[in-house]
Tab-separated table of C-alpha atoms in Angstrom:
chain	number	residue	atom	x	y	z
G	1	GLN	CA	97.115	114.136	112.996
G	2	THR	CA	96.000	113.822	109.007
G	3	VAL	CA	92.172	115.530	109.451
G	4	VAL	CA	89.887	114.748	106.398
G	5	THR	CA	86.611	117.180	106.368
G	6	GLN	CA	83.308	116.831	104.907
G	7	GLU	CA	80.634	119.274	105.061
G	8	PRO	CA	78.220	118.349	108.376
G	9	SER	CA	75.333	118.234	106.263
G	10	LEU	CA	73.532	119.581	103.550
G	11	THR	CA	69.752	119.508	102.562
G	12	VAL	CA	68.644	118.669	98.348
G	13	SER	CA	65.425	118.777	97.163
G	14	PRO	CA	64.104	115.516	95.120
G	15	GLY	CA	64.816	115.624	91.658
G	16	GLY	CA	67.852	117.823	92.251
G	17	THR	CA	71.591	117.575	92.467
G	18	VAL	CA	74.066	118.072	95.164
G	19	THR	CA	78.021	118.160	95.583
G	20	LEU	CA	79.746	117.216	98.380
G	21	THR	CA	83.290	117.601	98.912
G	22	CYS	CA	86.020	116.075	101.313
G	23	ALA	CA	88.622	117.959	101.896
G	24	SER	CA	92.171	116.706	103.223
G	25	SER	CA	94.296	118.691	105.859
G	26	THR	CA	97.618	117.657	104.192
G	27	GLY	CA	96.828	119.393	101.119
G	28	ALA	CA	95.100	119.459	97.705
G	29	VAL	CA	93.339	115.696	97.364
G	30	THR	CA	94.694	114.162	94.222
G	31	SER	CA	93.680	110.590	92.347
G	32	GLY	CA	97.070	109.099	94.464
G	33	TYR	CA	94.715	109.318	97.267
G	34	PHE	CA	92.475	107.228	96.253
G	35	PRO	CA	89.121	108.165	97.367
G	36	ASN	CA	86.274	106.326	97.536
G	37	TRP	CA	82.943	107.024	99.107
G	38	PHE	CA	80.015	105.268	100.937
G	39	GLN	CA	76.616	105.444	101.981
G	40	GLN	CA	75.072	104.608	105.372
G	41	LYS	CA	71.701	105.091	106.664
G	42	PRO	CA	70.523	104.309	110.275
G	43	GLY	CA	71.309	100.828	111.525
G	44	GLN	CA	72.489	99.564	108.727
G	45	ALA	CA	75.821	98.993	107.354
G	46	PRO	CA	77.786	101.566	105.106
G	47	ARG	CA	78.039	100.501	101.366
G	48	ALA	CA	80.084	101.348	98.962
G	49	LEU	CA	79.573	104.084	96.241
G	50	ILE	CA	82.611	105.519	94.485
G	51	TYR	CA	86.062	104.231	94.710
G	52	SER	CA	89.461	105.795	93.254
G	53	THR	CA	88.284	108.888	92.714
G	54	SER	CA	85.026	108.099	90.204
G	55	ASN	CA	84.524	104.646	90.037
G	56	ARG	CA	80.769	102.974	90.052
G	57	HIS	CA	80.774	99.722	92.087
G	58	SER	CA	78.480	97.480	90.085
G	59	TRP	CA	75.400	98.065	92.746
G	60	THR	CA	76.048	101.896	92.659
G	61	PRO	CA	73.260	103.922	90.852
G	62	ALA	CA	74.201	105.520	87.462
G	63	ARG	CA	73.144	109.557	89.378
G	64	PHE	CA	76.053	108.952	91.730
G	65	SER	CA	79.399	110.097	90.024
G	66	GLY	CA	82.943	110.453	91.913
G	67	SER	CA	85.008	113.676	90.926
G	68	LEU	CA	88.295	116.204	91.313
G	69	LEU	CA	87.070	119.960	92.280
G	70	GLY	CA	89.541	122.562	93.845
G	71	GLY	CA	91.421	120.478	95.250
G	72	LYS	CA	88.849	118.253	96.976
G	73	ALA	CA	87.443	115.085	96.450
G	74	ALA	CA	83.671	115.512	95.097
G	75	LEU	CA	80.385	113.448	95.154
G	76	THR	CA	77.612	114.236	92.980
G	77	LEU	CA	74.397	113.480	93.048
G	78	SER	CA	72.369	114.103	90.039
G	79	GLY	CA	67.890	113.472	90.327
G	80	VAL	CA	68.440	113.119	93.675
G	81	GLN	CA	65.312	110.238	94.989
G	82	ALA	CA	64.226	109.808	98.524
G	83	GLU	CA	66.086	106.540	99.344
G	84	ASP	CA	69.337	108.816	99.200
G	85	GLU	CA	68.678	110.747	102.109
G	86	ALA	CA	71.518	109.080	104.651
G	87	GLU	CA	74.788	110.175	105.935
G	88	TYR	CA	77.941	109.867	103.511
G	89	TYR	CA	81.673	108.912	104.061
G	90	CYS	CA	84.655	109.536	102.397
G	91	LEU	CA	87.970	107.933	102.627
G	92	LEU	CA	90.996	108.877	101.439
G	93	SER	CA	94.855	106.518	101.453
G	94	TYR	CA	97.924	107.619	103.399
G	95	GLY	CA	100.305	105.909	102.075
G	96	GLY	CA	99.691	102.317	104.233
G	97	ALA	CA	96.723	103.979	106.357
G	98	ARG	CA	93.435	106.067	105.245
G	99	VAL	CA	91.551	107.752	107.430
G	100	PHE	CA	87.820	108.695	106.834
G	101	GLY	CA	85.823	111.954	106.814
G	102	GLY	CA	82.983	112.894	109.255
G	103	GLY	CA	80.518	112.689	107.300
G	104	THR	CA	77.941	114.457	105.476
G	105	LYS	CA	74.462	113.606	106.990
G	106	LEU	CA	72.031	114.616	103.238
G	107	THR	CA	68.715	115.279	103.867
G	108	VAL	CA	66.024	115.481	100.864
G	109	LEU	CA	63.794	117.360	101.680
B	1	GLN	CA	77.763	85.751	96.489
B	2	VAL	CA	79.911	87.450	98.919
B	3	GLN	CA	79.275	87.352	102.698
B	4	LEU	CA	81.036	88.205	105.032
B	5	VAL	CA	79.644	87.479	108.140
B	6	GLN	CA	80.641	88.774	112.003
B	7	SER	CA	80.589	87.671	115.003
B	8	GLY	CA	77.724	88.033	117.628
B	9	ALA	CA	77.306	91.017	120.222
B	10	GLU	CA	79.815	91.650	123.021
B	11	VAL	CA	79.496	92.654	126.439
B	12	LYS	CA	82.648	93.344	128.892
B	13	LYS	CA	84.331	94.892	131.366
B	14	PRO	CA	87.067	97.807	131.252
B	15	GLY	CA	90.780	96.058	130.735
B	16	ALA	CA	89.086	93.651	129.308
B	17	SER	CA	89.608	92.021	125.549
B	18	VAL	CA	87.458	91.430	122.482
B	19	LYS	CA	88.383	89.895	120.258
B	20	VAL	CA	85.741	90.021	116.779
B	21	SER	CA	85.890	86.900	114.015
B	22	CYS	CA	84.741	87.984	109.835
B	23	LYS	CA	83.804	84.853	107.902
B	24	ALA	CA	83.987	85.813	104.489
B	25	SER	CA	82.324	83.623	101.566
B	26	GLY	CA	81.298	83.326	97.848
B	27	TYR	CA	84.952	84.819	96.673
B	28	SER	CA	88.735	83.444	97.099
B	29	PHE	CA	89.587	84.689	100.385
B	30	ILE	CA	93.759	85.289	99.779
B	31	ASP	CA	92.407	87.556	96.938
B	32	TYR	CA	91.639	90.497	99.155
B	33	GLY	CA	92.198	91.774	102.432
B	34	ILE	CA	90.320	92.849	105.154
B	35	THR	CA	89.509	96.440	106.814
B	36	TRP	CA	88.399	96.686	110.045
B	37	VAL	CA	86.013	99.661	110.911
B	38	ARG	CA	84.411	101.026	113.677
B	39	GLN	CA	81.326	103.465	114.580
B	40	ALA	CA	81.013	104.434	118.212
B	41	PRO	CA	77.098	105.678	118.735
B	42	GLY	CA	76.248	108.201	117.295
B	43	GLN	CA	79.716	109.118	116.087
B	44	GLY	CA	81.614	108.944	112.516
B	45	LEU	CA	83.629	105.705	110.832
B	46	GLU	CA	86.910	105.004	111.968
B	47	TRP	CA	89.784	103.161	109.976
B	48	MET	CA	91.536	100.916	112.265
B	49	GLY	CA	94.020	99.295	109.817
B	50	TRP	CA	94.018	95.984	107.449
B	51	ILE	CA	94.950	92.965	106.945
B	52	SER	CA	96.336	91.206	104.058
B	53	ASN	CA	94.929	87.729	103.827
B	54	PHE	CA	98.015	86.197	101.626
B	55	SER	CA	100.519	87.336	103.422
B	56	GLY	CA	98.880	88.223	106.517
B	57	LYS	CA	100.870	91.951	106.937
B	58	THR	CA	99.072	94.522	108.609
B	59	ASN	CA	98.743	98.270	108.666
B	60	TYR	CA	97.570	100.011	111.548
B	61	GLY	CA	95.678	103.023	112.381
B	62	GLN	CA	98.115	105.044	114.434
B	63	LYS	CA	95.270	105.123	117.401
B	64	PHE	CA	95.248	101.069	117.662
B	65	GLN	CA	99.255	100.297	117.048
B	66	GLY	CA	99.951	98.282	120.395
B	67	ARG	CA	96.437	97.917	121.212
B	68	ALA	CA	95.051	96.300	118.087
B	69	THR	CA	95.834	92.808	116.531
B	70	MET	CA	94.461	91.907	113.471
B	71	THR	CA	94.582	88.150	112.447
B	72	THR	CA	93.863	85.770	109.644
B	73	ASP	CA	93.704	81.702	109.036
B	74	LYS	CA	93.217	81.410	105.259
B	75	TYR	CA	92.176	77.499	105.762
B	76	THR	CA	88.378	79.283	107.068
B	77	SER	CA	88.420	81.840	105.741
B	78	THR	CA	88.455	84.135	108.855
B	79	ALA	CA	89.812	87.175	109.877
B	80	TYR	CA	90.133	88.356	113.328
B	81	MET	CA	90.366	91.890	115.461
B	82	GLU	CA	91.225	91.371	118.777
B	83	LEU	CA	91.460	95.255	120.610
B	84	LYS	CA	92.480	94.679	124.078
B	85	ASN	CA	92.971	96.867	127.334
B	86	LEU	CA	89.224	97.883	126.542
B	87	THR	CA	87.594	101.275	128.068
B	88	SER	CA	84.686	102.802	127.896
B	89	ASP	CA	85.902	104.628	124.237
B	90	ASP	CA	86.029	101.727	122.684
B	91	ALA	CA	82.469	100.607	122.873
B	92	ALA	CA	81.292	101.051	119.107
B	93	VAL	CA	80.180	98.685	116.194
B	94	TYR	CA	82.923	97.027	114.802
B	95	TYR	CA	82.887	96.308	111.091
B	96	CYS	CA	85.306	94.119	108.570
B	97	ALA	CA	84.701	95.113	105.227
B	98	ARG	CA	86.647	93.334	102.054
B	99	PHE	CA	89.665	94.883	100.875
B	100	GLY	CA	90.536	95.325	97.160
B	101	VAL	CA	94.318	96.196	97.326
B	102	ILE	CA	94.954	98.117	93.768
B	103	PRO	CA	93.382	100.324	93.743
B	104	PRO	CA	92.507	100.680	97.786
B	105	ARG	CA	88.884	100.054	98.359
B	106	GLU	CA	86.344	98.426	100.206
B	107	ASP	CA	83.295	96.566	98.562
B	108	TYR	CA	81.764	94.381	100.632
B	109	TRP	CA	81.219	95.045	104.192
B	110	GLY	CA	79.906	92.660	107.710
B	111	GLN	CA	76.686	93.087	109.472
B	112	GLY	CA	78.876	95.423	111.866
B	113	THR	CA	79.030	93.435	115.993
B	114	LEU	CA	78.080	95.531	118.247
B	115	VAL	CA	81.047	95.777	121.541
B	116	ALA	CA	79.858	97.118	125.055
B	117	VAL	CA	81.902	98.389	127.826
B	118	SER	CA	80.737	98.472	131.147
B	119	SER	CA	81.535	97.299	134.674
């Protein structure tokens, strides 16, 4: 049973920078896991932010960036805004199967 | 514009089956797959599997093999997900998402379908 682990919660000040990470129980996350990141606000469907480690969708603000960091996938938010308060999920590929992380609740305070 | 419109909320009894639909528009249906994801109340997202709208090939999460069936109708640009033998653990919001295979990415999402399981 593959487990993908994210920080349960993080807090950031408006205008600040925060990095969320995504680890795999199978070992280091590489580009071959094609990390995707999603944002979800209460009562809404998830919204895609990043695919294939670092590629933004056309609607993704430039303050969201994806990378690999220390064997994990990472999502960095720079210049955080109040509207960025949400749950964030990563999704990794394992061959044909995909597994979500447990999510990170980001509080902007 | 790309849209995925899902069927309405369902209430089912334990042991029953549910079939959720996802009608796509605004793009070439067969050029993408459809991923199904569910979210139990207060819980995270759970990947259920995906189907190729071109070939009908499926890939199910281990937990759903044998109990979920994903199908697709190219002529109506509609994908379906049927889940059998429902239990209270299956109560969730079920989402479909457009799936680009190379590289793998879910970009556009449906609005979600609430499935309640109650005797």
